[in-house]
Short mmCIF file of C-alpha atoms in Angstrom, two decimals:
data_model
loop_
_atom_site.label_atom_id
_atom_site.label_comp_id
_atom_site.label_asym_id
_atom_site.label_seq_id
_atom_site.Cartn_x
_atom_site.Cartn_y
_atom_site.Cartn_z
CA UNK K 1 18.29 29.31 -25.08
CA UNK K 2 20.64 27.36 -27.63
CA UNK K 3 20.48 24.01 -28.84
CA UNK K 4 23.36 21.86 -30.13
CA UNK K 5 23.72 18.85 -32.98
CA UNK K 6 26.23 16.09 -32.03
CA UNK K 7 27.84 15.48 -34.87
CA UNK K 8 28.99 12.02 -34.13
CA UNK K 9 25.19 10.72 -33.65
CA UNK K 10 23.65 13.48 -35.88
CA UNK K 11 21.19 14.18 -33.01
CA UNK K 12 20.44 17.48 -31.18
CA UNK K 13 20.79 18.09 -27.49
CA UNK K 14 20.29 21.07 -24.89
CA UNK K 15 22.58 22.08 -22.53
CA UNK K 16 21.36 25.33 -20.13
CA UNK K 17 21.89 26.34 -16.41
CA UNK K 18 18.68 26.13 -13.92
CA UNK K 19 18.06 27.06 -10.16
CA UNK K 20 16.86 24.33 -8.17
CA UNK K 21 14.27 23.65 -5.51
CA UNK K 22 16.77 24.55 -2.98
CA UNK K 23 18.45 27.81 -4.61
CA UNK K 24 21.20 26.06 -6.18
CA UNK K 25 22.68 26.40 -9.69
CA UNK K 26 22.79 23.46 -11.86
CA UNK K 27 23.67 22.61 -15.50
CA UNK K 28 21.32 20.62 -17.35
CA UNK K 29 21.91 18.07 -20.82
CA UNK K 30 19.25 16.22 -22.48
CA UNK K 31 20.75 14.74 -25.54
CA UNK K 32 18.75 12.45 -28.29
CA UNK K 33 16.26 14.95 -29.70
CA UNK K 34 15.67 14.27 -33.65
CA UNK K 35 15.18 18.05 -34.46
CA UNK K 36 16.53 21.06 -32.98
CA UNK K 37 12.86 22.26 -32.02
CA UNK K 38 12.61 19.37 -29.90
CA UNK K 39 15.46 19.94 -28.01
CA UNK K 40 14.42 23.76 -27.71
CA UNK K 41 10.76 22.54 -26.85
CA UNK K 42 12.50 20.81 -23.78
CA UNK K 43 14.11 23.39 -22.08
CA UNK K 44 11.32 25.53 -22.37
CA UNK K 45 9.56 23.23 -20.41
CA UNK K 46 11.59 22.13 -18.07
CA UNK K 47 12.41 25.71 -17.00
CA UNK K 48 8.57 26.44 -16.87
CA UNK K 49 8.53 23.89 -14.48
CA UNK K 50 11.03 25.08 -12.64
CA UNK K 51 9.80 28.30 -12.07
CA UNK K 52 6.39 27.11 -11.60
CA UNK K 53 4.99 30.27 -12.89
CA UNK K 54 1.13 30.64 -13.63
CA UNK K 55 2.10 31.04 -17.11
CA UNK K 56 3.48 27.45 -17.81
CA UNK K 57 1.41 25.64 -20.13
CA UNK K 58 -1.54 23.29 -18.83
CA UNK K 59 0.32 20.46 -19.83
CA UNK K 60 3.69 21.24 -17.66
CA UNK K 61 0.94 22.38 -14.90
CA UNK K 62 -0.57 19.04 -15.47
CA UNK K 63 2.87 16.66 -15.03
CA UNK K 64 3.74 18.82 -11.80
CA UNK K 65 0.21 17.73 -10.69
CA UNK K 66 0.62 14.18 -11.16
CA UNK K 67 4.34 14.32 -9.80
CA UNK K 68 2.90 15.85 -6.40
CA UNK K 69 -0.30 13.80 -6.23
CA UNK K 70 1.05 10.31 -6.87
CA UNK K 71 2.41 9.31 -4.06
CA UNK K 72 -0.33 10.62 -1.85
CA UNK K 73 -2.85 8.71 -3.76
CA UNK K 74 -3.59 5.33 -4.27
CA UNK K 75 -2.35 3.82 -7.78
CA UNK K 76 -5.85 3.16 -9.05
CA UNK K 77 -6.88 6.53 -8.55
CA UNK K 78 -3.83 8.00 -10.10
CA UNK K 79 -4.65 5.54 -13.17
CA UNK K 80 -8.14 6.98 -13.16
CA UNK K 81 -6.91 10.49 -12.81
CA UNK K 82 -4.39 9.75 -15.74
CA UNK K 83 -7.06 8.31 -17.98
CA UNK K 84 -9.50 11.16 -17.58
CA UNK K 85 -6.93 13.85 -17.79
CA UNK K 86 -5.21 12.51 -20.97
CA UNK K 87 -8.56 11.72 -22.75
CA UNK K 88 -10.83 14.89 -22.02
CA UNK K 89 -8.82 17.63 -20.47
CA UNK K 90 -5.32 17.65 -22.39
CA UNK K 91 -6.63 17.84 -25.71
CA UNK K 92 -8.29 20.66 -25.65
CA UNK K 93 -6.05 22.84 -22.82
CA UNK K 94 -2.82 20.83 -23.59
CA UNK K 95 -0.98 24.06 -25.17
CA UNK K 96 -2.70 26.95 -23.59
CA UNK K 97 -1.32 28.98 -20.37
CA UNK K 98 -2.68 28.16 -17.49
CA UNK K 99 -3.35 31.97 -16.88
CA UNK K 100 -4.91 32.45 -20.05
CA UNK K 101 -7.58 30.13 -19.54
CA UNK K 102 -10.72 31.79 -19.24
CA UNK K 103 -14.43 30.95 -18.25
CA UNK K 104 -15.73 31.13 -21.76
CA UNK K 105 -12.85 28.11 -22.88
CA UNK K 106 -14.06 26.18 -19.68
CA UNK K 107 -17.43 26.77 -21.10
CA UNK K 108 -16.65 25.62 -24.60
CA UNK K 109 -15.10 22.81 -23.56
CA UNK K 110 -17.85 21.53 -21.38
CA UNK K 111 -20.21 21.99 -24.46
CA UNK K 112 -17.87 19.91 -26.33
CA UNK K 113 -18.19 17.15 -24.09
CA UNK K 114 -21.98 17.62 -23.52
CA UNK K 115 -22.70 17.19 -27.25
CA UNK K 116 -20.68 14.47 -27.71
CA UNK K 117 -21.64 11.80 -30.12
CA UNK K 118 -20.44 9.14 -27.38
CA UNK K 119 -23.34 10.16 -24.86
CA UNK K 120 -21.52 10.42 -21.66
CA UNK K 121 -23.79 10.15 -18.40
CA UNK K 122 -24.77 12.77 -15.93
CA UNK K 123 -22.49 11.53 -13.64
CA UNK K 124 -19.32 10.77 -16.03
CA UNK K 125 -19.52 14.68 -17.18
CA UNK K 126 -19.18 15.33 -13.42
CA UNK K 127 -16.13 13.52 -13.04
CA UNK K 128 -14.46 15.14 -16.17
CA UNK K 129 -15.30 18.79 -14.69
CA UNK K 130 -14.10 17.60 -11.20
CA UNK K 131 -10.59 16.59 -12.43
CA UNK K 132 -10.11 19.80 -14.64
CA UNK K 133 -11.25 21.72 -11.25
CA UNK K 134 -9.09 19.98 -9.31
CA UNK K 135 -5.92 21.00 -11.45
CA UNK K 136 -6.97 24.58 -11.80
CA UNK K 137 -7.29 24.71 -7.79
CA UNK K 138 -3.89 23.19 -7.47
CA UNK K 139 -2.31 25.64 -9.39
CA UNK K 140 -4.61 28.55 -7.48
CA UNK K 141 -3.46 27.15 -4.41
CA UNK K 142 0.61 26.70 -5.36
CA UNK K 143 1.23 28.56 -8.19
CA UNK K 144 -0.08 32.04 -7.56
CA UNK K 145 -3.02 31.76 -9.91
CA UNK K 146 -4.94 34.77 -9.31
CA UNK K 147 -8.35 33.44 -10.99
CA UNK K 148 -10.63 30.47 -11.33
CA UNK K 149 -12.11 30.09 -14.47
CA UNK K 150 -13.42 26.71 -13.55
CA UNK K 151 -15.70 28.70 -10.37
CA UNK K 152 -16.83 31.36 -13.11
CA UNK K 153 -18.18 28.95 -15.78
CA UNK K 154 -20.12 26.85 -13.33
CA UNK K 155 -20.12 22.86 -13.03
CA UNK K 156 -21.90 20.11 -15.66
CA UNK K 157 -23.44 17.06 -14.93
CA UNK K 158 -24.96 15.82 -11.76
CA UNK K 159 -23.08 13.90 -8.78
CA UNK K 160 -25.56 11.04 -8.15
CA UNK K 161 -27.41 9.27 -11.07
CA UNK K 162 -31.09 9.73 -11.06
CA UNK K 163 -32.04 6.09 -10.74
CA UNK K 164 -30.42 3.82 -8.54
CA UNK K 165 -30.28 0.29 -10.33
CA UNK K 166 -30.86 -2.60 -7.76
CA UNK K 167 -32.22 -6.28 -7.30
CA UNK K 168 -35.31 -6.94 -5.51
CA UNK K 169 -35.13 -10.44 -3.51
CA UNK K 170 -36.96 -12.08 -6.19
CA UNK K 171 -34.98 -10.85 -8.56
CA UNK K 172 -31.54 -11.77 -6.91
CA UNK K 173 -33.28 -15.23 -6.13
CA UNK K 174 -34.06 -15.58 -10.00
CA UNK K 175 -30.61 -14.48 -10.79
CA UNK K 176 -28.79 -16.98 -9.10
CA UNK K 177 -30.50 -19.87 -10.42
CA UNK K 178 -28.80 -19.15 -13.52
CA UNK K 179 -25.55 -19.17 -12.12
CA UNK K 180 -26.01 -21.83 -9.70
CA UNK K 181 -24.14 -24.49 -12.43
CA UNK K 182 -21.02 -23.05 -11.23
CA UNK K 183 -20.19 -23.06 -7.57
CA UNK K 184 -17.41 -20.28 -7.67
CA UNK K 185 -19.77 -17.90 -9.37
CA UNK K 186 -22.54 -18.85 -7.19
CA UNK K 187 -20.99 -18.44 -4.17
CA UNK K 188 -19.18 -14.51 -5.27
CA UNK K 189 -22.67 -13.39 -5.76
CA UNK K 190 -24.22 -14.76 -2.90
CA UNK K 191 -21.50 -13.01 -0.68
CA UNK K 192 -21.83 -10.23 -2.49
CA UNK K 193 -25.96 -10.16 -2.19
CA UNK K 194 -25.94 -10.95 1.55
CA UNK K 195 -23.22 -8.79 2.97
CA UNK K 196 -23.14 -5.70 0.80
CA UNK K 197 -19.47 -5.79 0.16
CA UNK K 198 -17.66 -3.95 -2.38
CA UNK K 199 -16.30 -5.75 -5.35
CA UNK K 200 -13.04 -5.22 -4.57
CA UNK K 201 -13.57 -5.90 -0.73
CA UNK K 202 -14.69 -9.70 -2.33
CA UNK K 203 -11.88 -10.18 -4.40
CA UNK K 204 -9.46 -9.34 -1.64
CA UNK K 205 -11.20 -12.43 0.89
CA UNK K 206 -8.88 -14.72 2.16
CA UNK K 207 -9.32 -17.86 4.03
CA UNK K 208 -7.93 -16.24 7.03
CA UNK K 209 -10.73 -13.64 6.64
CA UNK K 210 -13.89 -16.18 7.04
CA UNK K 211 -14.58 -16.68 10.43
CA UNK K 212 -17.26 -19.41 10.64
CA UNK K 213 -16.76 -19.72 14.46
CA UNK K 214 -18.11 -16.33 15.14
CA UNK K 215 -20.22 -16.22 11.75
CA UNK K 216 -18.56 -13.04 10.39
CA UNK K 217 -16.33 -11.95 7.40
CA UNK K 218 -13.16 -9.57 8.20
CA UNK K 219 -13.10 -7.12 5.68
CA UNK K 220 -9.25 -5.60 6.02
CA UNK K 221 -8.13 -5.01 2.21
CA UNK K 222 -9.22 -4.40 -0.97
CA UNK K 223 -7.72 -6.30 -4.61
CA UNK K 224 -7.13 -5.27 -8.25
CA UNK K 225 -5.53 -6.31 -11.08
CA UNK K 226 -3.25 -3.47 -12.54
CA UNK K 227 -1.24 -3.48 -15.55
CA UNK K 228 -1.33 -7.60 -15.25
CA UNK K 229 -0.03 -7.63 -11.38
CA UNK K 230 -2.11 -8.34 -8.37
CA UNK K 231 -2.12 -5.34 -6.13
CA UNK K 232 -3.54 -5.30 -2.52
CA UNK K 233 -4.36 -1.93 -1.08
CA UNK K 234 -6.13 -0.60 2.05
CA UNK K 235 -10.04 -0.28 2.03
CA UNK K 236 -11.62 2.75 0.72
CA UNK K 237 -12.02 4.48 3.61
CA UNK K 238 -11.15 3.86 7.37
CA UNK K 239 -14.52 2.93 8.34
CA UNK K 240 -14.11 0.17 5.70
CA UNK K 241 -12.35 -2.00 7.86
CA UNK K 242 -14.87 -4.04 9.41
CA UNK K 243 -16.24 -7.17 10.43
CA UNK K 244 -19.54 -8.15 8.88
CA UNK K 245 -21.87 -10.67 10.25
CA UNK K 246 -23.28 -13.30 8.00
CA UNK K 247 -26.34 -15.81 8.21
CA UNK K 248 -26.06 -19.43 8.87
CA UNK K 249 -26.86 -20.53 5.32
CA UNK K 250 -23.96 -18.50 4.23
CA UNK K 251 -21.61 -20.09 6.63
CA UNK K 252 -22.51 -23.46 5.67
CA UNK K 253 -22.05 -22.45 2.12
CA UNK K 254 -18.75 -20.82 2.56
CA UNK K 255 -17.65 -23.84 4.54
CA UNK K 256 -18.71 -26.24 1.66
CA UNK K 257 -16.80 -24.10 -0.84
CA UNK K 258 -13.62 -23.86 1.14
CA UNK K 259 -13.75 -28.04 1.75
CA UNK K 260 -13.77 -27.92 -2.01
CA UNK K 261 -10.78 -25.78 -2.27
CA UNK K 262 -7.88 -28.52 -2.34
CA UNK K 263 -5.26 -27.46 0.27
CA UNK K 264 -6.63 -24.17 0.73
CA UNK K 265 -3.74 -21.72 1.97
CA UNK K 266 -5.14 -19.55 4.86
CA UNK K 267 -3.75 -16.56 3.22
CA UNK K 268 -4.17 -17.68 -0.18
CA UNK K 269 -7.31 -15.62 -1.91
CA UNK K 270 -10.64 -17.61 -1.55
CA UNK K 271 -11.94 -16.10 -4.76
CA UNK K 272 -8.78 -16.24 -7.60
CA UNK K 273 -11.27 -14.24 -10.15
CA UNK K 274 -11.25 -10.93 -11.49
CA UNK K 275 -13.77 -8.41 -11.85
CA UNK K 276 -14.07 -8.93 -15.79
CA UNK K 277 -14.93 -12.66 -14.50
CA UNK K 278 -17.97 -11.22 -12.22
CA UNK K 279 -18.70 -9.34 -15.39
CA UNK K 280 -19.30 -11.99 -17.60
CA UNK K 281 -21.31 -14.16 -15.02
CA UNK K 282 -23.49 -11.11 -14.50
CA UNK K 283 -24.33 -11.40 -18.13
CA UNK K 284 -24.75 -15.01 -18.29
CA UNK K 285 -27.28 -15.03 -15.58
CA UNK K 286 -29.26 -12.34 -16.55
CA UNK K 287 -29.58 -13.98 -20.24
CA UNK K 288 -30.54 -17.42 -18.88
CA UNK K 289 -33.09 -16.10 -16.09
CA UNK K 290 -34.46 -12.73 -18.05
CA UNK K 291 -33.47 -10.86 -14.99
CA UNK K 292 -32.46 -7.36 -15.57
CA UNK K 293 -28.63 -6.45 -15.81
CA UNK K 294 -27.59 -3.93 -13.21
CA UNK K 295 -23.95 -3.31 -12.31
CA UNK K 296 -22.03 -5.50 -9.94
CA UNK K 297 -21.68 -2.97 -7.52
CA UNK K 298 -25.33 -2.73 -7.91
CA UNK K 299 -25.64 -5.64 -5.50
CA UNK K 300 -24.68 -3.40 -2.75
CA UNK K 301 -26.89 -1.30 -3.26
CA UNK K 302 -29.94 -4.27 -3.62
CA UNK K 303 -28.55 -5.08 0.23
CA UNK K 304 -28.90 -1.81 1.37
CA UNK K 305 -32.44 -1.89 -0.02
CA UNK K 306 -33.25 -5.34 1.28
CA UNK K 307 -31.64 -4.21 4.80
CA UNK K 308 -34.17 -1.13 4.66
CA UNK K 309 -37.13 -2.60 3.95
CA UNK K 310 -36.49 -4.69 6.76
CA UNK K 311 -36.41 -2.32 9.33
CA UNK K 312 -32.45 -1.55 9.25
CA UNK K 313 -31.56 2.46 9.80
CA UNK K 314 -29.60 4.40 8.91
CA UNK K 315 -26.68 3.80 11.66
CA UNK K 316 -26.87 0.40 11.21
CA UNK K 317 -26.63 0.11 7.82
CA UNK K 318 -23.81 2.85 7.51
CA UNK K 319 -21.73 0.36 10.13
CA UNK K 320 -22.32 -2.55 7.66
CA UNK K 321 -21.49 -1.17 4.60
CA UNK K 322 -18.25 0.74 5.77
CA UNK K 323 -19.44 4.04 4.86
CA UNK K 324 -16.93 6.98 6.69
CA UNK K 325 -20.37 8.89 7.70
CA UNK K 326 -23.97 8.36 8.19
CA UNK K 327 -24.56 11.10 6.04
CA UNK K 328 -23.01 8.87 3.08
CA UNK K 329 -25.47 6.64 3.64
CA UNK K 330 -28.26 8.86 3.79
CA UNK K 331 -27.63 10.89 0.54
CA UNK K 332 -27.06 7.38 -1.00
CA UNK K 333 -30.18 5.70 0.04
CA UNK K 334 -32.75 8.35 1.15
CA UNK K 335 -34.77 7.50 -1.52
CA UNK K 336 -35.37 4.02 -0.24
CA UNK K 337 -36.40 5.08 3.50
CA UNK K 338 -39.95 5.78 2.87
CA UNK K 339 -41.84 9.23 4.36
CA UNK K 340 -45.21 7.63 5.28
CA UNK K 341 -47.08 10.72 5.91
CA UNK K 342 -50.59 8.83 6.90
CA UNK K 343 -48.82 6.61 9.27
CA UNK K 344 -46.94 10.18 11.08
CA UNK K 345 -50.91 11.63 10.99
CA UNK K 346 -51.87 8.13 12.67
CA UNK K 347 -49.39 8.49 15.42
CA UNK K 348 -50.10 12.02 15.69
CA UNK K 349 -53.62 11.01 16.63
CA UNK K 350 -52.53 8.76 19.09
CA UNK K 351 -50.18 11.18 20.84
CA UNK K 352 -53.97 13.52 21.29
CA UNK K 353 -55.64 10.33 22.17
CA UNK K 354 -53.19 9.93 24.71
CA UNK K 355 -54.19 12.79 26.74
CA UNK K 356 -56.96 11.04 27.76
CA UNK K 357 -56.22 7.57 27.95
CA UNK K 358 -53.07 5.55 27.57
CA UNK K 359 -53.24 2.20 25.74
CA UNK K 360 -50.78 -0.28 26.57
CA UNK K 361 -47.95 -0.62 24.41
CA UNK K 362 -47.60 -3.90 22.01
CA UNK K 363 -44.39 -5.87 22.59
CA UNK K 364 -41.87 -4.89 20.21
CA UNK K 365 -41.77 -6.99 16.49
CA UNK K 366 -39.02 -9.36 15.94
CA UNK K 367 -36.95 -9.05 12.58
CA UNK K 368 -36.43 -12.65 11.59
CA UNK K 369 -33.78 -11.36 8.63
CA UNK K 370 -32.12 -8.92 10.28
CA UNK K 371 -31.32 -11.54 13.42
CA UNK K 372 -30.19 -14.14 11.25
CA UNK K 373 -27.54 -11.73 9.73
CA UNK K 374 -26.16 -10.96 13.10
CA UNK K 375 -27.92 -7.30 13.42
CA UNK K 376 -29.65 -6.63 16.42
CA UNK K 377 -32.37 -4.14 15.88
CA UNK K 378 -35.63 -3.23 18.60
CA UNK K 379 -38.26 -2.66 15.95
CA UNK K 380 -40.20 0.19 17.98
CA UNK K 381 -37.27 2.37 16.99
CA UNK K 382 -37.62 2.09 13.17
CA UNK K 383 -41.38 2.00 13.03
CA UNK K 384 -41.87 5.62 12.86
CA UNK K 385 -39.99 5.80 9.32
CA UNK K 386 -40.32 2.00 7.65
CA UNK K 387 -42.63 0.90 5.67
CA UNK K 388 -44.73 -2.17 5.62
CA UNK K 389 -42.35 -4.95 3.54
CA UNK K 390 -42.70 -8.74 2.84
CA UNK K 391 -40.19 -10.51 1.42
CA UNK K 392 -41.66 -13.36 0.19
CA UNK K 393 -39.33 -16.08 0.33
CA UNK K 394 -36.31 -16.58 2.50
CA UNK K 395 -33.69 -19.31 1.35
CA UNK K 396 -33.86 -21.56 4.60
CA UNK K 397 -37.45 -21.26 5.95
CA UNK K 398 -40.19 -19.06 5.90
CA UNK K 399 -39.73 -15.41 6.37
CA UNK K 400 -42.67 -13.33 8.31
CA UNK K 401 -44.88 -10.43 7.05
CA UNK K 402 -43.07 -7.62 9.02
CA UNK K 403 -46.17 -5.47 10.73
CA UNK K 404 -46.36 -1.61 10.99
CA UNK K 405 -45.66 -0.72 14.73
CA UNK K 406 -48.47 1.69 15.83
CA UNK K 407 -46.81 2.56 19.06
CA UNK K 408 -47.57 5.92 20.57
CA UNK K 409 -44.31 7.82 20.11
CA UNK K 410 -42.55 9.36 23.04
CA UNK K 411 -41.74 12.54 22.94
CA UNK K 412 -38.84 14.38 25.14
CA UNK K 413 -39.74 16.94 27.57
CA UNK K 414 -38.18 20.36 28.19
CA UNK K 415 -37.94 22.47 30.89
CA UNK K 416 -38.39 25.69 30.50
CA UNK K 417 -35.45 27.70 32.75
#
């Protein structure tokens, strides 16, 4: 592995042969190194990547992994991976050969993260650990790594936060009074709260996505600002492309806002702001009103909580939020679906009494909030698992108190063959 010095420039260069992925012998030149050591290190790293053996350094494995994953993942996802790896993983494992990483090494790294003075949250610790696991699994799958030290070491952190932050209806109504002086801020938070859409989905909306005639919003893209450029990509999942019905009062407010925009192009961004603007307005509104500060994404949880308390089941909620699977909705919001043990016992008692007398069923209760938001829902279907909830007030008229149904639960009959 010789290196050579260019007498004209005083710089070092390396020249060597390698076998490419098609089995052809090729020569490689690389100039401009300040020292011989740098030239030799480049040659060694290059040949390690070409050979793709598990004895390559973790740094080289990481570069191969990112090169492979970049065309397969969204740019924002790649940026997140790079930040986590370069900040938390490479400083510890970068120079170590992959096949020499042991479970004890992973445990020491995990302990270092958990004892960090920065006090990382349990969910972030889980995310960091998952990135290391992804790269090790990549080496095991494609580069013949025999052992999986991450699996032996175990995980750290937790997938979900212990408590979910969200606003009650009263808290949101109080908060919006603190930002009502800015029409742009007001309408942004109105759309977020009454639709449950993601922040990036809101910022990607155009006038063409708002159908006031059918009273619905077409969510078909998401927005991010990366390296100073506006980037539009497809939504998070396949089901995230959806049409969300909206209430009449939100239609009127959107119409007033769009009328206030001078010569609004149908393909122009309806809300020409960034995520940092919304975060700043969140701070301002909470400071003005004394409402607890939550994340922008937690407004989505607030919308889900509102609908659950109004009798919306997981299937309807998953469709409205754009979850790929209903299990995602259940895993995220299961604690918001109350388990009414006493009501269950009461219903069972009614079943037993039904053998002697069959009471006439009451007509199903109507849910004004869900109907106003374009969600058709029979309260009889939800009466067995939704709590009795009263929302104090409604922006454009009183909201009736929801009644807990006392109907007999119909039990399926099975024939014994």
